[in-house]
Amino acid sequence: MLMIGLFMSFGSFASVRTSNVIPKPVKSRTNGQSFKLTEHVKIIYGENLGELADYLTASLSPATGWDFQEQQGENVQKSSIFLGVDTLSSPHKDGYHLEVNNKSIIIKGHSSAGVFNGIQTLLQLMPAEIYNKQRQRDVEWVIDGIEIDDAPAYPWRGIMLDVSRYFFEKDYVLHLIDMMAMYKMNVLHLHLIDDAGWRLEIKKYPQLTSIGGFRGEGHERTGGYYTQEDIKEMVAYAALRNVEVIPEIEIPAHTLAAIAAYPHLSCTEKEFKVPLQHFISRDLYCVGKESTFEFLNDVFDETFQLFPSRYIHIGGDEAKYDRWKECPHCQKRKKELGFSKEAELQVYFTKRVQAMVKKHGKTIVGWDEMLEKGLEDKAVGMVWHNTEKAISGTRDGHDVVMALTGHCYFDVAESKIPGEVKAATWLPPISLKKVYAFNPMIEGLDEKYRSQVLGGHATLWSDQFIHGAILQEIAPLNENRSEKYFDYLTFPRMAALAEVCWTPNENKTWEDFEKRMATHYARFDQAGYGYRVPQPKLVSKDKKGGQYEIKLESVVEGAEIRYTTDGIWPNAYSPIYTKPVCVDKLSDFMAITVVNRNQYSLPLYFPHRYDKFKKYGQLVAEWNPSKIKGKTFDWFEMNATGKIDQNGTYELSFWFTGGAYRLDIESVEVFKNGKKITEDVHLGFTSGKSEDNSYLLEIDEYETGAAFTIKAKVRGDKGNDSNGAVFIKRKE
Ligand code: ACM
Ligand code: ZN
């Protein structure tokens, strides 16, 4: 007996701390008991929960190696896991009550969705190995006793996958649904159509996929699409996992793939090709011709046969009206309707589509541009620009889902550390902490509109991934398939978004999340989900006797920190960090998190600081002797994407920081997507003394997603031994 007692207590010691669940449950308390899963445990399930019982068995069987007996019943039994629906268990549809005690595990959900969420919490309470698809021997499947009452703060916890620019095979979509389910995310928005590809089989219009689903010629041809059978499989797979799949059939812009397949849908009716490069086409669906609406009506008819969601996303973003302005059909429509602006034609388009889908009982969702325009029926605005659009949208009676670019655009990299994934650069990095700082509720929103804020939504755009080549440059990933990159962009950030959408803001802190998150990387490893390994956390850097003492902490449980003190990048074989390290110069120190020899983080390091230049704006580039020529002028190129972020006048200034020679500057030019848009030509220089060293650049053609580069003609006046930095600031 004593032996068993010891063994049991060891087992529960080794098991997972209850407080590690993400998203953090609303209420939980430990009860000092514990439950041991054995092959004799039965799964008892209430009416209509047979599929969830099968799901639970399928979740527990591979790693344990046991095939659990399932039995329908309404009562909890000893040595069982009970699944039941009880509307009193939680006031919220997605809510549940979970109890783990010495005898049994009880999961009661308000609905089957609640039961599913309770199962996810249970899996997170188990040892990480439970996520493995291979049998794990020598694991004690012991779960600490606990009682949890839990429900989400928001009904909409979503993510968008752009399957148009990069075609993800069905299996990746299923994999993403599993990743979502682990964190109780419940809306998958498929961006099925864009300029670069049409991905949904429509039987009445086969060219949408045979032409619109592929780009390139011969062996360069790439692409693909989902058959209607594929979609049915994805939708059913998602439904079992409490994920609603919302298709996006975008109007009127981002539609070149459809126009390439059926040119009569455009204003010009010219022949088009599905583009090989990312750009936002100015060719829209023609709003003047009735045939456009007949086409869309047919497309929606087939789409709604496949997607049971009550929502249809119709895009609506980034329409430029050049073609409508020149099209006789569109101009005739504008005149007949008495409109003065093309923007009114877009409202007309949206309203007609809204009426078309209303017959099917569907509500339209659209990017926030759609909300500006006074629709008659209630819609859902997906807000990406700023909260003002959400405030006016809710006032006009619409619901909103918050997908703000500063927190939710997961196609943007987490950092600017050299070696970081080359993803979208038109926005500053979005770190895990920045995602966690997101609050879907709009500050100051009147109480009466708060229930119209449905939740939060991340976007995984794939326009930067059109070209496979860009993907081969992340050393720590050692992987060149886009799918791996999308895991890297998704995890751990989706876990942070999930908590933001689930746990009431006042119940959560970053520090507590970071500690729980540390235990989840092992779960990703077990499940085979890719992720970005976070750098070590800097605890302190204190100056002691002329040296810096650097204290670090790993934010990945079970990982090592390895470091160098000679300015060379650490690797999985560098010295292991065991205690604070002292260095003379901060710039000599670098450290990485090492999960295993093939998986490690980018370095934590201390970049040169430019505090005294702060008033000149953001750092754009640094020059040193290797980047410039002495005596002769030559081009020095800088990436300003993300730094030029709206129209306005920008001041670009050059500042010398060291070396034997001054930098002479002759001219500065700005390029948007490779095309020169402005310049400032005058002589200036910077050394100990600087003169005329700032350049004024007028930007009036800003466009989201566009790449901005700046080229300056410079030289070191008598040689190349010159160092310095370039800053940019938008003038108010
Ligand atoms: C968007 O990023 N164009 C919605
Ligand atoms: Zn037209």
XYZ file of C-alpha atoms and ligand atoms in Angstrom:
737
model
C 0.000 0.000 0.000
C 2.781 2.344 0.913
C 4.470 1.613 -2.399
C 1.322 2.407 -4.334
C 0.831 5.597 -2.350
C 4.331 6.758 -3.171
C 3.947 5.849 -6.774
C 0.661 7.703 -7.053
C 2.039 10.843 -5.490
C 5.053 10.702 -7.790
C 2.672 10.309 -10.701
C 0.674 13.379 -9.789
C 3.847 15.355 -9.104
C 4.991 14.609 -12.638
C 1.686 15.492 -14.182
C 0.714 18.874 -15.556
C 0.036 21.860 -13.322
C -3.598 22.821 -13.608
C -2.752 26.438 -14.191
C -1.142 25.795 -17.588
C -4.341 25.656 -19.625
C -4.580 28.114 -22.558
C -6.920 29.901 -22.930
C -7.015 30.387 -19.200
C -10.288 29.034 -17.802
C -12.599 31.520 -16.184
C -12.780 29.633 -12.868
C -10.811 26.640 -11.629
C -9.966 25.097 -8.296
C -7.909 22.047 -7.423
C -9.488 19.424 -5.162
C -6.434 17.459 -4.037
C -7.598 14.313 -5.831
C -6.322 12.720 -9.032
C -7.503 10.422 -11.787
C -5.403 7.808 -13.475
C -6.291 6.889 -17.030
C -5.974 3.143 -17.659
C -7.115 0.885 -20.434
C -10.162 -0.039 -18.335
C -11.583 3.468 -18.289
C -14.884 3.722 -20.147
C -16.206 6.671 -22.064
C -19.868 7.231 -21.211
C -21.687 9.681 -23.442
C -25.100 11.308 -23.460
C -27.586 11.493 -26.299
C -26.213 12.731 -29.636
C -22.654 12.791 -28.348
C -21.503 9.565 -30.023
C -19.279 11.408 -32.488
C -17.598 13.371 -29.711
C -17.035 10.137 -27.766
C -15.339 8.743 -30.885
C -13.306 11.953 -31.149
C -12.210 11.594 -27.517
C -11.236 7.960 -28.059
C -9.341 8.942 -31.202
C -7.554 11.650 -29.193
C -6.540 9.309 -26.358
C -5.865 6.028 -28.155
C -2.745 6.626 -30.262
C -0.488 7.790 -27.421
C -1.845 5.473 -24.726
C -2.162 2.520 -27.075
C -5.561 1.683 -25.571
C -8.857 1.303 -27.301
C -11.402 2.674 -24.855
C -14.848 1.189 -24.526
C -17.615 3.663 -25.323
C -21.111 3.372 -23.950
C -24.163 5.583 -24.190
C -25.643 6.560 -20.830
C -26.803 9.478 -18.775
C -24.998 8.686 -15.525
C -21.435 9.046 -14.411
C -19.807 5.719 -13.505
C -16.707 4.867 -11.535
C -13.571 4.730 -13.676
C -15.122 6.575 -16.561
C -14.982 9.765 -18.535
C -18.492 11.137 -18.817
C -19.611 13.444 -21.623
C -23.006 15.082 -21.306
C -25.011 18.092 -22.420
C -26.582 20.060 -19.608
C -27.727 23.589 -20.357
C -27.367 24.417 -16.667
C -23.654 23.546 -16.699
C -22.823 26.953 -18.196
C -24.880 29.916 -19.378
C -22.892 30.174 -22.629
C -23.369 27.897 -25.647
C -19.625 27.179 -25.807
C -19.275 26.852 -22.021
C -18.660 23.716 -19.967
C -18.057 22.314 -16.507
C -15.151 19.873 -16.033
C -14.447 17.859 -12.931
C -11.559 15.471 -12.346
C -11.683 13.425 -9.128
C -10.427 10.069 -7.835
C -13.270 8.185 -9.486
C -14.058 9.823 -12.781
C -13.820 12.703 -15.173
C -17.026 14.587 -15.887
C -17.445 16.991 -18.793
C -20.796 18.712 -19.068
C -21.318 21.283 -21.786
C -24.121 23.726 -22.376
C -24.119 22.250 -25.883
C -21.988 19.778 -27.812
C -19.649 22.730 -28.525
C -19.170 23.114 -24.781
C -18.434 19.385 -24.462
C -15.835 19.701 -27.217
C -14.184 22.610 -25.414
C -14.152 20.607 -22.176
C -12.356 17.784 -24.025
C -9.670 20.256 -25.176
C -9.126 21.397 -21.596
C -8.877 17.777 -20.467
C -6.201 17.065 -23.103
C -4.235 20.091 -21.904
C -4.417 18.772 -18.325
C -2.793 15.514 -19.445
C 0.930 14.940 -20.018
C 2.118 16.513 -23.302
C 2.703 13.063 -24.826
C -1.059 12.622 -25.174
C -0.814 14.630 -28.431
C 1.593 12.135 -29.973
C 0.258 9.910 -32.735
C 2.620 7.073 -31.713
C 2.264 4.932 -28.615
C 4.136 6.503 -25.683
C 5.361 3.946 -23.169
C 6.476 4.848 -19.642
C 4.044 7.715 -19.281
C 1.810 7.843 -16.208
C -1.493 9.168 -17.529
C -2.373 10.899 -14.286
C -4.526 14.022 -14.152
C -4.645 16.249 -11.074
C -8.056 16.706 -9.495
C -9.731 19.937 -10.535
C -13.060 21.624 -11.066
C -13.397 24.110 -13.896
C -16.261 26.369 -14.943
C -15.461 27.947 -18.232
C -16.980 29.921 -21.101
C -15.623 32.323 -23.717
C -15.703 36.109 -23.491
C -16.457 36.319 -27.245
C -18.442 34.041 -29.541
C -16.090 34.629 -32.536
C -12.512 33.377 -32.238
C -11.288 33.242 -35.783
C -8.461 32.957 -38.225
C -8.299 33.542 -41.977
C -6.213 31.380 -44.283
C -5.372 32.856 -47.703
C -5.537 29.760 -49.899
C -5.667 31.870 -53.059
C -2.194 33.389 -53.279
C -0.656 30.142 -52.102
C -2.678 26.965 -52.562
C -2.708 24.873 -49.419
C -3.676 21.261 -49.988
C -6.727 19.990 -48.138
C -4.547 18.192 -45.595
C -2.979 21.434 -44.441
C -6.416 22.949 -43.904
C -7.359 19.943 -41.753
C -4.084 20.324 -39.854
C -4.838 24.012 -39.205
C -8.315 23.063 -37.950
C -6.679 20.726 -35.402
C -4.321 23.518 -34.329
C -7.326 25.811 -33.891
C -9.336 23.208 -31.996
C -6.542 22.760 -29.446
C -7.128 26.400 -28.428
C -10.933 26.491 -28.802
C -10.760 28.746 -31.868
C -14.059 28.381 -33.686
C -14.117 30.300 -36.989
C -12.031 29.364 -40.027
C -12.349 31.928 -42.794
C -11.123 30.631 -46.147
C -9.971 33.388 -48.493
C -10.832 31.251 -51.519
C -10.567 33.840 -54.246
C -8.121 36.571 -55.100
C -6.294 37.958 -58.110
C -3.797 35.115 -57.893
C -6.129 32.103 -57.853
C -9.691 30.747 -57.668
C -9.797 27.696 -55.380
C -13.424 26.552 -55.225
C -14.912 24.130 -57.741
C -18.089 25.615 -59.253
C -19.657 23.033 -61.557
C -21.495 25.555 -63.713
C -18.246 27.476 -64.418
C -15.465 24.892 -64.789
C -12.937 27.433 -66.126
C -12.889 29.207 -62.754
C -10.674 26.384 -61.562
C -9.228 24.930 -64.787
C -7.927 28.406 -65.753
C -8.334 30.512 -62.597
C -6.854 27.856 -60.293
C -3.408 27.772 -61.902
C -0.638 30.150 -62.845
C 2.450 29.835 -65.019
C 3.189 27.669 -68.021
C 4.668 24.211 -68.572
C 6.637 22.821 -65.663
C 6.339 26.210 -63.920
C 2.574 25.800 -63.706
C 1.417 25.718 -60.072
C -1.835 25.915 -58.209
C -4.826 23.786 -57.465
C -8.327 23.959 -56.099
C -10.722 22.205 -53.760
C -13.288 19.924 -55.302
C -16.770 20.105 -53.852
C -16.055 16.752 -52.164
C -12.897 18.243 -50.563
C -14.936 21.138 -49.209
C -17.571 18.815 -47.754
C -14.832 16.847 -46.015
C -13.200 20.003 -44.594
C -16.518 21.424 -43.422
C -17.491 18.163 -41.677
C -14.034 17.809 -40.108
C -14.320 21.366 -38.827
C -17.903 20.970 -37.597
C -16.954 18.038 -35.361
C -14.232 20.285 -33.901
C -16.621 23.164 -33.274
C -15.136 25.202 -36.124
C -17.448 27.066 -38.494
C -15.957 27.463 -41.966
C -16.822 30.765 -43.650
C -16.052 31.031 -47.360
C -14.946 34.330 -48.830
C -16.183 35.049 -52.338
C -14.711 38.479 -52.815
C -16.397 41.344 -54.733
C -15.673 43.556 -56.634
C -11.827 43.692 -56.466
C -9.255 40.910 -55.954
C -11.041 38.937 -58.669
C -8.563 38.713 -61.538
C -8.500 34.892 -61.437
C -12.244 34.815 -62.189
C -11.837 37.438 -64.895
C -8.967 35.451 -66.465
C -11.328 32.470 -66.631
C -14.338 34.461 -67.910
C -13.231 37.820 -69.403
C -16.845 38.953 -69.920
C -17.000 39.518 -66.135
C -14.665 42.506 -66.485
C -15.261 45.957 -67.930
C -12.695 45.676 -70.733
C -13.355 41.991 -71.603
C -9.674 41.702 -72.527
C -7.752 38.463 -72.125
C -6.057 38.218 -68.747
C -3.621 35.805 -67.159
C -3.521 34.644 -63.562
C -0.569 36.680 -62.253
C 2.764 35.173 -61.230
C 3.666 38.101 -59.002
C 1.713 39.609 -56.176
C -0.175 42.753 -57.062
C -3.662 44.088 -56.557
C -5.362 44.219 -59.932
C -7.370 47.241 -61.010
C -9.638 45.002 -63.083
C -12.849 44.479 -61.141
C -16.116 42.721 -61.872
C -18.142 45.029 -64.108
C -20.963 46.497 -62.050
C -22.801 47.723 -65.161
C -23.571 44.383 -66.778
C -26.399 42.161 -65.492
C -24.365 39.091 -66.467
C -22.041 39.806 -63.499
C -24.943 39.378 -61.097
C -26.209 36.253 -62.866
C -22.734 34.754 -62.504
C -22.507 35.620 -58.808
C -25.988 34.294 -58.152
C -24.952 30.935 -59.644
C -21.692 30.904 -57.705
C -23.485 31.615 -54.426
C -26.069 28.899 -55.141
C -23.330 26.262 -55.360
C -21.287 27.774 -52.511
C -24.216 27.595 -50.107
C -24.739 23.927 -50.942
C -21.297 23.320 -49.482
C -20.953 25.713 -46.552
C -23.683 25.577 -43.904
C -22.297 28.676 -42.146
C -24.812 31.440 -41.557
C -22.195 33.855 -42.912
C -20.721 34.588 -46.322
C -17.663 36.827 -46.538
C -17.788 39.071 -49.608
C -14.487 40.904 -49.207
C -15.043 44.453 -50.433
C -11.546 45.765 -49.721
C -9.118 47.751 -51.820
C -11.293 48.435 -54.870
C -9.855 51.086 -57.188
C -12.403 52.429 -59.653
C -10.252 53.207 -62.742
C -12.021 50.644 -64.934
C -15.530 51.576 -63.806
C -14.754 55.204 -64.662
C -14.018 54.228 -68.270
C -16.632 51.527 -68.809
C -19.789 52.482 -70.761
C -21.850 49.845 -68.889
C -20.721 51.061 -65.478
C -21.190 54.711 -66.433
C -24.663 53.985 -67.763
C -25.544 52.330 -64.442
C -24.102 55.275 -62.520
C -26.144 57.746 -64.546
C -29.383 55.756 -64.274
C -29.036 55.534 -60.526
C -28.178 59.217 -60.222
C -24.853 58.562 -58.528
C -22.096 61.156 -58.465
C -19.205 58.898 -57.439
C -17.981 55.407 -58.377
C -17.892 54.579 -54.655
C -21.692 54.622 -54.761
C -21.541 51.902 -57.409
C -19.671 49.724 -54.928
C -22.417 50.262 -52.334
C -24.962 49.338 -54.995
C -22.957 46.187 -55.789
C -22.760 45.214 -52.124
C -26.475 45.816 -51.579
C -27.427 43.648 -54.550
C -25.205 40.839 -53.320
C -26.599 41.256 -49.823
C -30.143 40.847 -51.175
C -29.024 37.847 -53.255
C -27.599 35.960 -50.277
C -30.395 37.020 -47.928
C -32.720 34.675 -49.854
C -30.500 31.865 -48.576
C -30.711 33.204 -45.014
C -27.095 34.379 -45.040
C -25.535 37.433 -43.438
C -22.698 39.157 -45.265
C -19.298 39.672 -43.692
C -16.898 42.121 -45.330
C -13.713 44.071 -44.741
C -14.373 47.361 -42.967
C -14.526 49.328 -46.263
C -17.958 47.762 -46.641
C -19.272 49.350 -43.427
C -18.502 52.906 -44.478
C -21.326 52.914 -46.892
C -24.687 52.669 -45.096
C -26.092 49.234 -45.905
C -29.754 48.573 -45.283
C -29.482 45.126 -43.695
C -27.294 44.119 -40.816
C -23.827 42.940 -41.779
C -20.607 41.960 -40.055
C -17.623 44.238 -40.587
C -14.210 42.691 -40.316
C -12.247 45.640 -39.009
C -8.616 45.803 -40.104
C -7.887 49.543 -40.373
C -8.710 51.124 -37.014
C -11.291 51.153 -34.257
C -13.137 54.174 -35.683
C -14.602 51.920 -38.353
C -15.829 49.603 -35.617
C -17.376 52.418 -33.607
C -19.315 53.806 -36.563
C -20.212 50.286 -37.723
C -21.748 49.275 -34.409
C -23.635 52.574 -34.235
C -25.098 51.838 -37.657
C -26.396 48.546 -36.253
C -23.771 46.171 -37.630
C -21.724 43.585 -35.792
C -17.950 43.757 -35.958
C -15.071 41.323 -35.718
C -11.760 42.885 -34.835
C -8.809 41.964 -37.073
C -6.608 45.021 -36.537
C -3.407 44.969 -38.583
C -1.251 45.934 -35.590
C -2.090 42.770 -33.644
C -3.830 40.264 -35.896
C -1.889 40.103 -39.193
C 0.023 36.882 -38.667
C 1.616 37.116 -42.125
C 3.826 39.769 -40.544
C 6.955 38.388 -38.883
C 7.403 38.399 -35.111
C 10.675 40.311 -35.190
C 13.252 42.078 -37.304
C 16.078 39.938 -36.006
C 18.422 38.986 -38.861
C 17.329 35.572 -40.092
C 13.664 36.117 -39.220
C 11.103 34.754 -41.674
C 10.700 36.965 -44.714
C 7.033 37.698 -44.521
C 4.908 40.784 -45.053
C 6.977 43.872 -44.357
C 4.448 46.661 -44.814
C 3.672 46.542 -41.103
C 6.039 46.558 -38.134
C 6.686 43.150 -36.518
C 3.916 41.585 -34.437
C 5.491 39.836 -31.478
C 3.721 37.284 -29.321
C 3.432 39.971 -26.664
C 1.820 42.349 -29.139
C -0.808 39.767 -30.039
C -1.429 39.228 -26.347
C -1.850 42.996 -25.851
C -4.789 42.925 -28.281
C -8.182 43.594 -26.766
C -11.082 42.977 -29.152
C -13.259 45.323 -27.088
C -12.987 48.889 -28.288
C -11.986 51.316 -25.599
C -14.742 53.732 -24.763
C -17.395 51.889 -26.795
C -20.821 52.616 -25.382
C -22.115 49.748 -23.233
C -25.133 49.284 -25.480
C -22.940 48.418 -28.498
C -20.562 46.027 -26.747
C -22.434 42.842 -27.599
C -21.995 43.785 -31.283
C -18.250 43.192 -30.970
C -18.266 39.490 -31.783
C -14.604 38.762 -31.188
C -11.134 38.654 -32.718
C -9.724 37.304 -35.959
C -6.190 36.728 -37.211
C -5.226 36.757 -40.875
C -2.716 34.490 -42.564
C -2.240 36.205 -45.916
C -0.038 34.322 -48.348
C 0.796 36.974 -50.963
C 4.438 36.980 -49.854
C 4.559 33.230 -50.473
C 3.680 33.178 -54.142
C 7.337 32.518 -54.882
C 8.732 29.375 -53.300
C 12.263 30.781 -53.457
C 11.698 33.390 -50.770
C 10.937 30.594 -48.370
C 14.268 28.856 -48.309
C 16.037 31.333 -46.150
C 15.144 30.512 -42.552
C 18.048 28.481 -41.243
C 16.460 27.353 -37.967
C 13.515 25.848 -39.852
C 15.550 23.983 -42.436
C 12.417 23.768 -44.480
C 11.253 25.262 -47.717
C 7.600 24.363 -47.931
C 5.187 27.176 -47.222
C 3.138 24.969 -44.923
C 5.966 24.902 -42.375
C 6.225 28.663 -42.605
C 2.553 28.989 -41.848
C 2.889 26.838 -38.738
C 5.789 29.125 -37.797
C 3.636 32.220 -38.318
C 0.664 30.689 -36.498
C 2.195 29.216 -33.360
C 2.611 30.422 -30.680
C 0.727 33.574 -31.715
C -2.622 31.822 -32.219
C -2.489 30.632 -28.602
C -2.233 34.277 -27.507
C -5.108 35.312 -29.756
C -7.215 32.437 -28.420
C -6.736 33.634 -24.854
C -7.487 37.229 -25.820
C -10.797 36.085 -27.326
C -11.698 33.661 -24.541
C -10.492 34.925 -21.189
C -11.975 38.146 -19.770
C -9.372 40.904 -20.052
C -9.310 41.528 -16.300
C -8.508 37.856 -15.536
C -5.279 37.642 -17.475
C -1.714 38.959 -17.462
C 1.168 38.624 -19.920
C 3.546 37.267 -17.236
C 1.132 34.483 -16.300
C 0.476 33.658 -19.971
C 4.209 33.500 -20.696
C 4.678 30.934 -17.903
C 1.808 28.746 -19.105
C 2.916 29.125 -22.728
C 6.357 27.778 -21.778
C 4.770 24.350 -21.237
C 2.935 24.286 -24.572
C 5.888 24.030 -26.973
C 6.356 20.400 -25.914
C 2.725 19.815 -26.888
C 3.372 21.255 -30.357
C 6.363 18.929 -30.678
C 4.295 15.916 -29.670
C 1.454 16.837 -32.022
C 3.776 17.582 -34.952
C 2.784 21.255 -35.162
C 5.516 23.650 -36.270
C 6.144 26.839 -34.324
C 8.529 29.718 -33.831
C 10.946 29.039 -30.980
C 11.083 32.185 -28.843
C 14.432 33.749 -27.929
C 15.574 33.555 -24.292
C 14.063 36.184 -22.061
C 16.340 38.912 -20.766
C 15.780 39.127 -17.003
C 18.390 41.839 -16.362
C 21.619 43.399 -17.624
C 23.322 45.140 -14.719
C 26.541 47.094 -14.947
C 28.972 45.707 -12.349
C 32.597 46.877 -12.111
C 32.872 47.931 -15.741
C 31.179 44.772 -17.022
C 27.611 43.841 -17.804
C 26.081 40.915 -15.926
C 23.413 39.325 -18.091
C 20.661 37.219 -16.563
C 18.414 35.128 -18.790
C 15.479 32.794 -18.474
C 14.134 30.224 -20.923
C 10.526 30.702 -21.947
C 10.359 27.160 -23.320
C 10.081 24.526 -20.624
C 12.734 21.849 -20.998
C 14.819 23.828 -23.516
C 18.424 24.962 -23.035
C 19.886 28.397 -23.501
C 23.211 28.486 -25.342
C 25.302 31.606 -25.742
C 28.460 33.222 -27.100
C 30.558 36.165 -25.882
C 32.569 36.820 -29.038
C 29.882 38.385 -31.219
C 29.489 35.184 -33.271
C 26.071 33.605 -33.634
C 25.510 30.794 -31.146
C 24.421 27.360 -32.298
C 23.153 24.183 -30.665
C 26.728 23.338 -29.587
C 27.696 26.686 -27.985
C 28.195 26.811 -24.177
C 25.086 26.130 -22.085
C 23.838 28.969 -19.947
C 23.634 27.904 -16.296
C 24.242 31.158 -14.441
C 24.516 34.895 -15.167
C 27.213 35.755 -17.721
C 29.529 38.798 -17.595
C 30.750 40.628 -20.720
C 32.703 43.823 -21.377
C 30.559 44.899 -24.313
C 26.885 44.078 -24.701
C 27.317 43.709 -28.445
C 29.602 40.694 -27.826
C 26.800 38.689 -26.229
C 24.230 36.526 -28.025
C 21.992 33.710 -26.761
C 19.516 31.271 -28.285
C 16.858 28.873 -27.025
C 17.706 25.328 -28.067
C 14.825 22.865 -28.115
C 16.940 20.248 -29.855
C 19.806 20.170 -32.335
C 17.499 20.916 -35.226
C 15.248 23.394 -33.544
C 16.440 26.613 -31.997
C 15.559 30.268 -31.864
C 16.955 33.382 -33.433
C 19.395 35.134 -31.125
C 18.703 37.487 -28.293
C 21.272 40.231 -28.849
C 21.899 43.881 -28.145
C 21.807 45.962 -31.312
C 23.644 49.238 -31.537
C 21.526 51.959 -30.071
C 20.698 55.267 -31.649
C 18.997 56.942 -28.730
C 20.459 60.334 -29.514
C 18.949 60.225 -33.018
C 15.464 59.364 -31.779
C 14.069 62.743 -32.809
C 14.887 61.955 -36.441
C 12.433 59.046 -36.484
C 12.868 55.365 -37.208
C 16.064 53.683 -38.299
C 15.947 52.794 -42.011
C 19.483 51.592 -42.682
C 23.074 51.690 -41.503
C 26.130 52.234 -43.683
C 29.625 50.986 -43.051
C 32.760 50.668 -45.220
C 31.435 47.534 -46.967
C 28.283 49.301 -48.157
C 29.657 52.471 -49.728
C 32.433 53.574 -52.070
C 35.136 56.122 -51.422
C 35.458 59.108 -53.760
C 32.894 57.987 -56.383
C 29.163 58.301 -55.912
C 27.185 55.068 -55.967
C 23.683 53.924 -55.073
C 22.960 52.923 -51.491
C 19.644 51.059 -51.234
C 17.322 51.017 -48.225
C 14.100 49.121 -47.541
C 11.455 51.561 -46.344
C 8.445 49.235 -46.519
C 6.525 49.614 -43.278
C 8.279 52.902 -42.555
C 6.433 54.742 -45.274
C 3.014 53.782 -43.993
C 0.654 56.508 -45.223
C 0.656 59.515 -47.522
C 2.543 62.557 -46.293
C 5.884 64.336 -46.322
C 8.761 62.298 -44.965
C 12.116 63.568 -43.813
C 15.031 61.223 -44.454
C 18.251 62.142 -42.653
C 21.799 60.754 -42.693
C 23.916 60.725 -39.510
C 27.602 59.898 -39.214
C 28.620 57.748 -36.205
C 32.318 57.050 -36.826
C 35.211 56.504 -39.241
C 37.821 58.628 -41.040
C 35.627 60.170 -43.745
C 32.405 62.071 -44.078
C 29.476 60.822 -46.157
C 28.478 62.969 -49.131
C 24.926 62.640 -50.411
C 23.921 63.748 -53.893
C 20.280 62.656 -54.251
C 17.533 60.489 -52.796
C 14.839 58.628 -54.780
C 11.796 56.661 -53.598
C 10.427 53.619 -55.432
C 7.027 51.984 -54.993
C 6.938 48.396 -56.229
C 10.054 49.176 -58.248
C 8.657 52.356 -59.847
C 10.179 55.726 -58.998
C 7.592 58.000 -57.377
C 9.535 60.921 -55.927
C 13.007 62.349 -55.333
C 14.944 65.117 -53.616
C 18.151 66.129 -55.372
C 20.618 68.302 -53.483
C 24.133 67.990 -52.090
C 24.511 67.299 -48.398
C 27.034 65.720 -46.057
C 27.367 64.289 -42.577
C 30.497 63.933 -40.434
C 31.328 65.486 -37.038
C 29.474 68.391 -38.617
C 26.470 67.881 -40.919
C 24.937 70.134 -43.541
C 21.843 69.758 -45.740
C 21.770 66.112 -44.647
C 17.986 65.717 -44.677
C 15.817 65.022 -47.702
C 12.109 65.742 -48.047
C 10.030 63.103 -49.787
C 6.391 63.680 -50.732
C 4.403 60.454 -50.786
C 0.929 60.719 -52.310
C 0.438 57.241 -53.788
C 0.620 55.125 -50.643
C -1.019 51.694 -51.023
C -1.270 48.941 -48.421
C 0.962 46.015 -49.203
C 3.178 47.971 -51.605
C 6.964 47.669 -51.275
C 8.854 50.938 -50.780
C 12.576 51.266 -51.394
C 14.747 54.336 -51.114
C 17.962 54.772 -53.080
C 20.518 57.408 -52.222
C 23.547 58.387 -54.277
C 26.391 58.621 -51.745
C 30.164 58.405 -51.313
C 32.761 58.600 -48.561
C 34.429 61.896 -49.451
C 38.048 60.609 -49.508
C 37.625 56.880 -48.783
C 35.031 54.378 -47.636
C 35.904 54.363 -43.928
C 32.617 55.887 -42.809
C 29.815 54.608 -40.578
C 26.399 55.940 -39.798
C 22.670 55.498 -39.907
C 19.690 56.802 -41.847
C 16.408 57.745 -40.181
C 12.966 58.563 -41.471
C 10.190 60.603 -39.954
C 6.807 61.675 -41.277
C 6.279 65.385 -40.743
C 3.051 66.276 -38.945
C -6.899 43.456 -46.267
O -5.847 43.320 -45.622
N -6.862 43.877 -47.520
C -8.193 43.167 -45.707
Zn -17.991 47.928 -66.279
